Coordinates of C-alpha atoms in Angstrom, one line a residue:
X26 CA 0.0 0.0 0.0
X27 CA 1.0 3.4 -0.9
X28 CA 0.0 6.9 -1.1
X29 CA 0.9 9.7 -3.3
X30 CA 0.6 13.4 -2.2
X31 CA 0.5 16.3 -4.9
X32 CA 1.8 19.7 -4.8
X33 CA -0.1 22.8 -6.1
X34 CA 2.3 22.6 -9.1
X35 CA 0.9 19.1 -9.5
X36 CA 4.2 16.9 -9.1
X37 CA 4.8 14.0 -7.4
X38 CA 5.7 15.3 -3.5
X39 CA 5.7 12.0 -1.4
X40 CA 5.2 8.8 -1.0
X41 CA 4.6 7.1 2.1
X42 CA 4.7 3.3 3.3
X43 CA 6.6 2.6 1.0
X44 CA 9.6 0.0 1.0
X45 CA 12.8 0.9 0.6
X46 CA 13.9 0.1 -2.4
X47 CA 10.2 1.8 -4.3
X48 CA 10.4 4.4 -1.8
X49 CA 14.1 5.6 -3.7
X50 CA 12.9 4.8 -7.1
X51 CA 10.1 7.8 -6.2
X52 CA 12.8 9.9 -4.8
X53 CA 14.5 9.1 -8.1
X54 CA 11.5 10.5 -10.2
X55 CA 10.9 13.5 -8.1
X56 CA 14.3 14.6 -8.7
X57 CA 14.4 13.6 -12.7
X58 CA 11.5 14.7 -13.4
X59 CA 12.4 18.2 -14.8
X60 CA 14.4 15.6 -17.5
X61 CA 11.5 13.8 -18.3
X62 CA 10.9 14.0 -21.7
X63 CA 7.4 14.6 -23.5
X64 CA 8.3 15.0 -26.9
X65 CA 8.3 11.5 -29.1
X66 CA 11.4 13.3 -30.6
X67 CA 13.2 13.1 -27.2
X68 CA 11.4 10.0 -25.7
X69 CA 14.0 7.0 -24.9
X70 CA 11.3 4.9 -26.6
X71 CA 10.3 6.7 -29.4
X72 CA 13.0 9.0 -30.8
X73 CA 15.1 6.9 -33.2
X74 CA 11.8 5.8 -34.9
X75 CA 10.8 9.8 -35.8
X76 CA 14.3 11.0 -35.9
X77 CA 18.2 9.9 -35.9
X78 CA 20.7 11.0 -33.6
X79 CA 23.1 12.3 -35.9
X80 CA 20.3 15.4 -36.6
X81 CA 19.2 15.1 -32.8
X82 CA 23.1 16.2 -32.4
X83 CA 22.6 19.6 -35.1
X84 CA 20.2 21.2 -32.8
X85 CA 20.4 19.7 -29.0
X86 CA 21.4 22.1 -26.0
X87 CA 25.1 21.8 -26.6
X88 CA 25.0 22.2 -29.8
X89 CA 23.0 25.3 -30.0
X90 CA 25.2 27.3 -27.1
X91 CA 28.3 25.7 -29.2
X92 CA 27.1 27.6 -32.0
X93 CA 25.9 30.7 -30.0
X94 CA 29.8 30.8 -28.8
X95 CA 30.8 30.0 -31.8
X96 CA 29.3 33.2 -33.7
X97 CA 30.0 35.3 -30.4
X98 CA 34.0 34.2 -31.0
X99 CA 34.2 34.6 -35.0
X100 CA 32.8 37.8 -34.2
X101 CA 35.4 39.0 -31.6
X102 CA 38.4 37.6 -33.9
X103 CA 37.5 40.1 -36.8
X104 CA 36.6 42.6 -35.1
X105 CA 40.5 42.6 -33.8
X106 CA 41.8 41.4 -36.8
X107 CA 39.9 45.0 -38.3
X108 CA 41.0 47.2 -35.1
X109 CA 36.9 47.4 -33.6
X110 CA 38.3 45.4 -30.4
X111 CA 42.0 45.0 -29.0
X112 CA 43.4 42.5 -30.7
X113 CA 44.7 40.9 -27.8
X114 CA 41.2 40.6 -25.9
X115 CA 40.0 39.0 -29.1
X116 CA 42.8 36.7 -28.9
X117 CA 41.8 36.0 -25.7
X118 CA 38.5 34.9 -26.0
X119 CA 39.1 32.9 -28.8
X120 CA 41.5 30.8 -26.4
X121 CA 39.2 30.6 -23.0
X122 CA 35.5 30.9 -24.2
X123 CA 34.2 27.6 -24.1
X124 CA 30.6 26.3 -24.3
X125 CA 31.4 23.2 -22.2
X126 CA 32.2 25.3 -19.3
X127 CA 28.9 26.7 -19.1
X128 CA 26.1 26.1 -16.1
X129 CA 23.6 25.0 -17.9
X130 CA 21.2 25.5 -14.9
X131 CA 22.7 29.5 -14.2
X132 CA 21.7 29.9 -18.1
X133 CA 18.6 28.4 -18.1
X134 CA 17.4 30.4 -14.7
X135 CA 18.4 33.6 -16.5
X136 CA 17.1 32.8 -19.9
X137 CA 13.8 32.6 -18.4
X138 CA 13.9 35.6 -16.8
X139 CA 15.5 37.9 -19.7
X140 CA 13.3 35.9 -21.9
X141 CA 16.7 34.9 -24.3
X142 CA 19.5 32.9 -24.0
X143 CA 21.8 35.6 -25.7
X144 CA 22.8 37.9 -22.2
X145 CA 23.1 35.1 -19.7
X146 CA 25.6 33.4 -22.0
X147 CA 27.6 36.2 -22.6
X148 CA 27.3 36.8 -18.9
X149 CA 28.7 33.8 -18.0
X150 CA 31.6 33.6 -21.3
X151 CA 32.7 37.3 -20.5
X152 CA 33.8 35.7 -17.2
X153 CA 35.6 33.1 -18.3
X154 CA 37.7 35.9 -20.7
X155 CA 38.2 38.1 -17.5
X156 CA 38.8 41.9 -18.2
X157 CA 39.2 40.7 -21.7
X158 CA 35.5 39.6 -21.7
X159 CA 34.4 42.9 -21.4
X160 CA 35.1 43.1 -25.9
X161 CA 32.6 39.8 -26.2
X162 CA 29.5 40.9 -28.1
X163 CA 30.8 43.9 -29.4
X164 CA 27.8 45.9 -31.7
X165 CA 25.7 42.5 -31.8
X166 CA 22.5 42.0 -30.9
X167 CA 20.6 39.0 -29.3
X168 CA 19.4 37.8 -32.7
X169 CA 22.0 38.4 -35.0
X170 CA 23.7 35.4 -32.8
X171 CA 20.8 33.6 -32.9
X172 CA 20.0 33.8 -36.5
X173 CA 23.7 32.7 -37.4
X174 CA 23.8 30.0 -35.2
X175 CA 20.3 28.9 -37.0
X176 CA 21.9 29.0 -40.1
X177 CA 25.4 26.9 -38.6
X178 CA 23.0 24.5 -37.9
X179 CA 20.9 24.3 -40.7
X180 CA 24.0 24.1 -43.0
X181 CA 24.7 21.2 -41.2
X182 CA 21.2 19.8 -41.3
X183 CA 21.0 20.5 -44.6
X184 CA 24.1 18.3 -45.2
X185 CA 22.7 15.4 -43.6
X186 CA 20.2 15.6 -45.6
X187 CA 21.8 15.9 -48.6
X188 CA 23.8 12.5 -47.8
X189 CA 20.7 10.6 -47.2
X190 CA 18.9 12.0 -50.5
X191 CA 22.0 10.9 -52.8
X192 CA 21.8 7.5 -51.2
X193 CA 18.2 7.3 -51.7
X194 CA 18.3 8.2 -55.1
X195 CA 20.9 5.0 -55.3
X196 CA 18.1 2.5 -53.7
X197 CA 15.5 4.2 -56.0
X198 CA 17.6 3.9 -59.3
X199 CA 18.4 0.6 -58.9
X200 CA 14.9 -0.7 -57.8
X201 CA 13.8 0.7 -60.9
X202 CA 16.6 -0.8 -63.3
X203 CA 15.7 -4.0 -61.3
X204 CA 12.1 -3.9 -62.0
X205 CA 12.0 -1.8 -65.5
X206 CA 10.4 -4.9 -67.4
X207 CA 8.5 -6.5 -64.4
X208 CA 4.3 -6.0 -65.3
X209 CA 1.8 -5.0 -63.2
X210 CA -1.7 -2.3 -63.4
X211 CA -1.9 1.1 -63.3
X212 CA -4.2 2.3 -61.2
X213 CA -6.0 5.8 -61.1
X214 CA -8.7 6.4 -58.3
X215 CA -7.6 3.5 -57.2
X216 CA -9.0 1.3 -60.2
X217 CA -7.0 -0.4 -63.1
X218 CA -6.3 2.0 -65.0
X219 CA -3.4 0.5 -68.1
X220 CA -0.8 -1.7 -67.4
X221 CA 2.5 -0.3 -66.5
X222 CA 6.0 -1.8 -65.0
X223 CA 7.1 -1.6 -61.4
X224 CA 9.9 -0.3 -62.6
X225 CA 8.1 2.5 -63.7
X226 CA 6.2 3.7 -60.5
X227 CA 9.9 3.3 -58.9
X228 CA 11.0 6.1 -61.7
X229 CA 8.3 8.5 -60.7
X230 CA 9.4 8.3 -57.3
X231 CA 13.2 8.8 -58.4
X232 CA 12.7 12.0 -60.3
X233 CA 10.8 13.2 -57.0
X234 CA 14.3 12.4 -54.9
X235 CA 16.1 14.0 -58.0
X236 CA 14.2 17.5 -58.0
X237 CA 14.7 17.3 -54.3
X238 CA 18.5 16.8 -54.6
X239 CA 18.4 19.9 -57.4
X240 CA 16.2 22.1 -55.3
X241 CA 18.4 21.8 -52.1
X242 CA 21.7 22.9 -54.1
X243 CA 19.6 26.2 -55.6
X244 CA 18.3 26.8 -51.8
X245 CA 21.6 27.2 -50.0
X246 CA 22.6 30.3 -51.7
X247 CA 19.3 31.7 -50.5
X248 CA 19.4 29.7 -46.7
X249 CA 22.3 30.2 -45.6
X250 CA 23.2 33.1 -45.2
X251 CA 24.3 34.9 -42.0
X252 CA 23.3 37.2 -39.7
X253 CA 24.5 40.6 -38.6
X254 CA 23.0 44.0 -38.4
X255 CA 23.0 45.5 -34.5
X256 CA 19.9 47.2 -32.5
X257 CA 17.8 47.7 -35.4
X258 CA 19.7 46.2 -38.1
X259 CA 21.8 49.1 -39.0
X260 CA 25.5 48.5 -37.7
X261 CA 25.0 52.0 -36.3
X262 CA 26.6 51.2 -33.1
X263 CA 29.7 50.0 -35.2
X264 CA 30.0 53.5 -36.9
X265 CA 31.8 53.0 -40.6
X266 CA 32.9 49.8 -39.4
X267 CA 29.8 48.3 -39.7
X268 CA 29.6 47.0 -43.1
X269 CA 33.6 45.6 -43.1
X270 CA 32.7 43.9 -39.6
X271 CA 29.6 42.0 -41.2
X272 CA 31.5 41.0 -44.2
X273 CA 34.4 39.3 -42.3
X274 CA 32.1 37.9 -40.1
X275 CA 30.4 35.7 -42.8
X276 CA 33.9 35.0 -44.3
X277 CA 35.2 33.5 -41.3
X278 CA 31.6 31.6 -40.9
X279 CA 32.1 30.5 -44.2
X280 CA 28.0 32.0 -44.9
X281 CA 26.8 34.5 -47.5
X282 CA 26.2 37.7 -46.9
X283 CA 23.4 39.6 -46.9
X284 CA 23.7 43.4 -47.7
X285 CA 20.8 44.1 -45.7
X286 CA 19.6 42.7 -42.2
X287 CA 16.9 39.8 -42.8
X288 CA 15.6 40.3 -39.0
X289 CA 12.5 40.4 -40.1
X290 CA 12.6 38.7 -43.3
X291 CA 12.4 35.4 -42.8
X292 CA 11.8 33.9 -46.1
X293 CA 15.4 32.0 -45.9
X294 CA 14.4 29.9 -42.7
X295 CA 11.1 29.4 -44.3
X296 CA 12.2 28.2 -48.1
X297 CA 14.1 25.9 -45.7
X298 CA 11.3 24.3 -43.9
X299 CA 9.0 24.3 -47.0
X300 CA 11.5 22.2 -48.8
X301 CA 11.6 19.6 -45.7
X302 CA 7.7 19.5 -46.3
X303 CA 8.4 19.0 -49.9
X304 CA 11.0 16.0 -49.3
X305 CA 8.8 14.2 -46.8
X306 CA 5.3 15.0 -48.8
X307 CA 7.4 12.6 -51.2
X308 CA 8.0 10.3 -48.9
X309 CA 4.7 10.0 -47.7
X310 CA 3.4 9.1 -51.4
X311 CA 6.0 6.5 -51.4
X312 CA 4.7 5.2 -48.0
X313 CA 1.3 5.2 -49.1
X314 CA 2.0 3.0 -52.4
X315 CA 3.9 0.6 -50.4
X316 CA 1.3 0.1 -47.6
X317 CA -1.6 -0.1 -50.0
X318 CA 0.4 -3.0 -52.3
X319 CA 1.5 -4.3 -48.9
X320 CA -2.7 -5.2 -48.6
X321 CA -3.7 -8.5 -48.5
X322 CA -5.6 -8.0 -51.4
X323 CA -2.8 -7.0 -53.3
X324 CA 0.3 -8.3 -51.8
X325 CA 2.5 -6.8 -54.5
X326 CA 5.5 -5.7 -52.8
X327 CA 6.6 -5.8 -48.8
X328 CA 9.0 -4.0 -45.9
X329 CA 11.4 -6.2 -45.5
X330 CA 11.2 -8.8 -43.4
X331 CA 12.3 -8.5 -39.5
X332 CA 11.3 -10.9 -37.2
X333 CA 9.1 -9.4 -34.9
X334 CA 8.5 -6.2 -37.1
X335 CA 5.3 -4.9 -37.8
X336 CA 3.5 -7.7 -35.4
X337 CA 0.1 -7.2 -33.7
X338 CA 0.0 -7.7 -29.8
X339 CA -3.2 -10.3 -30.7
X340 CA -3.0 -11.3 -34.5
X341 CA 0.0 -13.2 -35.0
X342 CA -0.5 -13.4 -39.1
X343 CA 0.1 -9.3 -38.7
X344 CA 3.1 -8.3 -41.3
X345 CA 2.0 -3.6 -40.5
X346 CA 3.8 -1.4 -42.5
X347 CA 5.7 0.2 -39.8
X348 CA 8.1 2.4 -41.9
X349 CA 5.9 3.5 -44.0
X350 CA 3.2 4.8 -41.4
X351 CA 6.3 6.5 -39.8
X352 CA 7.2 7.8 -43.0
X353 CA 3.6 9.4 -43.7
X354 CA 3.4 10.3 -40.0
X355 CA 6.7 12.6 -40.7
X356 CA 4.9 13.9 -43.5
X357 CA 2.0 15.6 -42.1
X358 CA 3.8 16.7 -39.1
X359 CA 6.7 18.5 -41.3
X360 CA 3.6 20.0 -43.7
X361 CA 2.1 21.4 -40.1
X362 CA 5.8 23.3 -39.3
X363 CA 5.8 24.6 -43.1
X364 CA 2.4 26.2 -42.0
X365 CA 3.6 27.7 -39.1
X366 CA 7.4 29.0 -40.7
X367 CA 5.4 30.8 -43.2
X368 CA 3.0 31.9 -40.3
X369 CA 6.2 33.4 -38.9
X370 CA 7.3 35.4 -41.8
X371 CA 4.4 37.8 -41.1
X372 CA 6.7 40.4 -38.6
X373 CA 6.1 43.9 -37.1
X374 CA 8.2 46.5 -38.2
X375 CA 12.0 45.5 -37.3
X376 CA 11.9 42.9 -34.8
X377 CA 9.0 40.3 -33.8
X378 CA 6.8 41.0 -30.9
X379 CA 6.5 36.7 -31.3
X380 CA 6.8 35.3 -34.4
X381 CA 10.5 34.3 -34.3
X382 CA 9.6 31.7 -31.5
X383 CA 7.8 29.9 -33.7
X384 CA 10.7 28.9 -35.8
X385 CA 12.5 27.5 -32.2
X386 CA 10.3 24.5 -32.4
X387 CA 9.2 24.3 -36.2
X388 CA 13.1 24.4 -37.8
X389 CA 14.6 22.1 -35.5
X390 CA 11.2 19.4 -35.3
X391 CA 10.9 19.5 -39.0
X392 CA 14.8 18.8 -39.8
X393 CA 14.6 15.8 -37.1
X394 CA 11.1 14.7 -38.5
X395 CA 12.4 14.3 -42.4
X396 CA 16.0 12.2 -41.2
X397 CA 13.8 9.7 -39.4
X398 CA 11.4 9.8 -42.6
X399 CA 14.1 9.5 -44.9
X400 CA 16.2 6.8 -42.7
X401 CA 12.9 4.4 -42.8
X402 CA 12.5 5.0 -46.2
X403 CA 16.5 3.7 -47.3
X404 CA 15.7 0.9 -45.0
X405 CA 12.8 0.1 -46.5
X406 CA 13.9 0.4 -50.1
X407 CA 16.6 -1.1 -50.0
X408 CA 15.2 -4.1 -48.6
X409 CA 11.6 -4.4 -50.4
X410 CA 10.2 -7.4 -50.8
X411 CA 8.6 -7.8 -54.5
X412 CA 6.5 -10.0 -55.5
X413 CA 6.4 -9.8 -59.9
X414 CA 4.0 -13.5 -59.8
X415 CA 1.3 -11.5 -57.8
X416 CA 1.5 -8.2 -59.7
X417 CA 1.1 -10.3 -63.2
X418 CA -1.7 -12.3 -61.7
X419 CA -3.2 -9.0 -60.5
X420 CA -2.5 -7.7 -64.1
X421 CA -5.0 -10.2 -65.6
X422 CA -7.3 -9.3 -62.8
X423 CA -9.8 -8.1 -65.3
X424 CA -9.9 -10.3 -67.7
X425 CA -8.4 -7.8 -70.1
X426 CA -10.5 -5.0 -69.4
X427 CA -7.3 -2.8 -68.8
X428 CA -6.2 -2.9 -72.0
X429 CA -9.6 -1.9 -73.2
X430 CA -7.9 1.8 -73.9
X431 CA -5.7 -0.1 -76.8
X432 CA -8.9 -1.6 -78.3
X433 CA -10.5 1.6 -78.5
X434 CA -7.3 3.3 -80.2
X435 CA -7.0 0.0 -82.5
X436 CA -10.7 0.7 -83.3
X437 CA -10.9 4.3 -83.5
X438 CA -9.1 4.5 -87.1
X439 CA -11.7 2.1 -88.7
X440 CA -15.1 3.7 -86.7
X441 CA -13.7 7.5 -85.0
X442 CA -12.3 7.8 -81.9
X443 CA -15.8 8.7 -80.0
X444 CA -17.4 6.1 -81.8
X445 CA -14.5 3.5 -80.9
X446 CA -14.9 4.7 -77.5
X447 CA -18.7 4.0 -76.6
X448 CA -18.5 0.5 -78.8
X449 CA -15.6 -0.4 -76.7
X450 CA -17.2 1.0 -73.2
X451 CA -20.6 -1.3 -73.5
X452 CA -18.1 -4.4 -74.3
X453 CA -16.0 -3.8 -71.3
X454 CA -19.9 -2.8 -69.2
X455 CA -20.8 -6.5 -70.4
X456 CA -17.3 -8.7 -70.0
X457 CA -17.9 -6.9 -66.3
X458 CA -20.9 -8.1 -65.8
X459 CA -21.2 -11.5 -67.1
X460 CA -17.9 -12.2 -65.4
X461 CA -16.4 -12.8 -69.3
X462 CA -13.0 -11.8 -70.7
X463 CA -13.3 -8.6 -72.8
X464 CA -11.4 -10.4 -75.8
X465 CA -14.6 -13.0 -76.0
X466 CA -16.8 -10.6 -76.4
X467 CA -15.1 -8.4 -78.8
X468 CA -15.0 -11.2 -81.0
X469 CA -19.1 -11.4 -81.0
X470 CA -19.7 -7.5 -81.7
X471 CA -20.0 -7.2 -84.9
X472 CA -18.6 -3.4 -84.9
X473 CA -15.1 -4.7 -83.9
X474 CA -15.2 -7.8 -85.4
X475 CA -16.0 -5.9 -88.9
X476 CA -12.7 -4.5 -88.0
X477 CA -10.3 -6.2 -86.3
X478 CA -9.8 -9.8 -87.0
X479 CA -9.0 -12.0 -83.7
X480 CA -5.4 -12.0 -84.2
X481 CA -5.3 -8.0 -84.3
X482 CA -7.8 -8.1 -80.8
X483 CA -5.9 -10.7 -79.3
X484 CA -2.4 -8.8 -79.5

């Protein structure tokens, strides 16, 4: 027996009669449970199924105050390379400014109280730099470090991406060479529709990956591109420096440069996320072919087989397409964030009263959501199970009616097009309904048969 008081703040406060060793696993959660995460993107369960932990790495806590010190040094080593700052105090914090030396707990009290993260770590890095520190920051304000660390991480998002797109289009281009002359239907509005090769729906999802792969080299011009414009976004505190400053700093970032402040432009960021919607919008069409021909009904082509994959809790002959409901899952969370990055662009005159929070969550969420998209959709490419047998059987489903469009064009020289098209529309009504081929009853309409001899309907 056991019971549980709550706080006004609603947390676990105690737990009495308890035994020993539950009574410290409690004390265990009380104490963790600021950690405890709530996001499927953090969850020890959950997070390398929607993301991988290569792009968890671009944008966690240490990365983003690594990048935040990172800007704040490149910054201080031009400006005394160009005479703004001593060039000794920038030497000087280039050496002792360190992002692993900060309390994490001092900067996250004093973020929520200044309401940024900017000030408490230069607070904290200034003292590391001693009287030096004093230079740290100079002429910057809280989002032009922000921004730039943004785009440090999004460049290196960006290239993840970029990897697991070329290897995609690998899987993809072979799967279709593999499967170039294997048969199967068409379907439109989900009926057969004309026959068409596996091999073929594989290229329509290739030249998706491919205008994906083009798109992302003409964005980074565009995306990444830094940020650094003072107060209000005119360098004024920086005098006739101002310009010579900004340029050095992207040159040292290795970013483009912008000759005017995008504070409150944020159509960069944005193209960004929209492409992400883009890739995994792609993605999900993939996943949603391969779970329909992964129906019973169908059984066309399968995620690979794991033991234990995809099995139901009650139904052991269960094979669920569990990468590709991750993979549409990813989808229509990434096409939420592109709602809410172009949301963002809508700014008040020359810095956000709100807006630019949005992008916190939405950037780093949507980047995380497409690796895990795009890692279950090289797994399950690359491993697909086809089955050619079932999609020739399913071909013939009909009894010919999908090739019923050929009759009609074999038909429409001899009678017109119109004309061929109605004859040819009652034959395929009546093979449907009497549950006979459409080649039988071709040959017993005297319109077609007129025509085309058996041979000619037959081929």
């Amino acid at each position: 027996m056991f019971r549980i008081l709550t706080s006004k703040a609603g947390v676990l406060e105690d737990a009495l009669t308890l035994t020993t060793p539950a009574h410290n696993m409690w004390q265990s959660l009380l104490k963790s449970s600021d950690n405890m995460p709530i996001s499927m993107l953090e969850s020890s369960i959950f997070k390398d199924m929607f993301g991988t932990s290569a792009m968890r790495e671009v944008f966690d806590d240490a990365a983003t105050v690594r990048r935040y010190t990172e800007t704040e040094i490149a910054l201080a080593k031009v400006q005394g390379a160009l005479g703004v700052i001593p060039a000794s105090a920038a030497a000087t914090i280039a050496r002792l400014a360190d992002s692993t030396k900060l309390d994490m707990v001092e900067l996250k009290r004093e973020t929520e109280i200044v309401g940024y993260p900017i000030l408490p770590l230069v607070h904290q890095i200034s003292k590391m730099c001693g009287p030096d520190g004093e230079y740290l920051h100079w002429g910057a304000t809280t989002q032009d470090i922000m921004d730039t660390a943004t785009i440090l991480q999004v460049r290196d998002a960006l290239a993840l991406i970029e990897t697991d797109l070329d290897e995609l289009d690998a899987i993809l281009d072979a799967l279709a060479l593999k499967y170039r002359d294997a048969p199967m239907a068409g379907r439109t509005h989900l009926q057969h529709a004309l026959p068409i090769t596996f091999g073929y729906k594989v290229a329509v999802w290739l030249l998706m990956v491919r205008r994906h792969r083009e798109r992302l080299t003409q964005l980074k011009p565009r995306v990444l591109v830094g940020q650094f414009g003072g107060a209000a976004g005119t360098l004024a505190s920086l005098g006739d420096q101002g310009l010579a400053v900004h340029a050095a700093l992207m040159k040292e970032l290795k970013l483009e440069a912008s000759p005017v402040t995008w504070h409150v432009a944020r159509d960069g960021l944005t193209e960004a996320v929209q492409f992400l919607a883009l890739v995994t919008g792609s993605l999900g069409k993939i996943a949603l072919d391969v779970m329909l021909m992964m129906t019973n009904e169908l059984a066309e082509a399968f995620e690979p087989y794991v033991k234990g994959r995809g099995a139901s809790s009650t139904m052991p002959q269960k094979r669920n397409p569990i990468s590709c409901e991750l993979m549409l899952s990813a989808s229509k969370a990434v096409r939420q964030h592109a709602g809410l990055a172009l949301d963002a662009m809508v700014q008040d005159f020359e810095r956000a009263t709100g807006p630019w929070h949005i992008e916190w969550a939405a950037i780093p969420e949507s980047f995380i959501l497409t690796a895990g998209a795009l890692r279950q959709a090289k797994f399950m490419l690359a491993g697909l199970e086809v089955d050619t047998a079932r999609m020739l059987k399913n071909l013939d489903l009909s009894g010919g009616l999908i090739v019923a469009e050929a009759v009609m064009m074999g038909l429409a020289p001899h009678i017109g097009r119109q004309t061929a098209h109605d004859v040819v529309y009652d034959a395929c009504r009546l093979a449907s309904t009497s549950g006979r081929k459409l080649a039988e009853v071709l040959y017993e309409d005297p319109q077609v048969a007129s025509k085309l001899d058996r041979a000619l309907i037959d081929r």
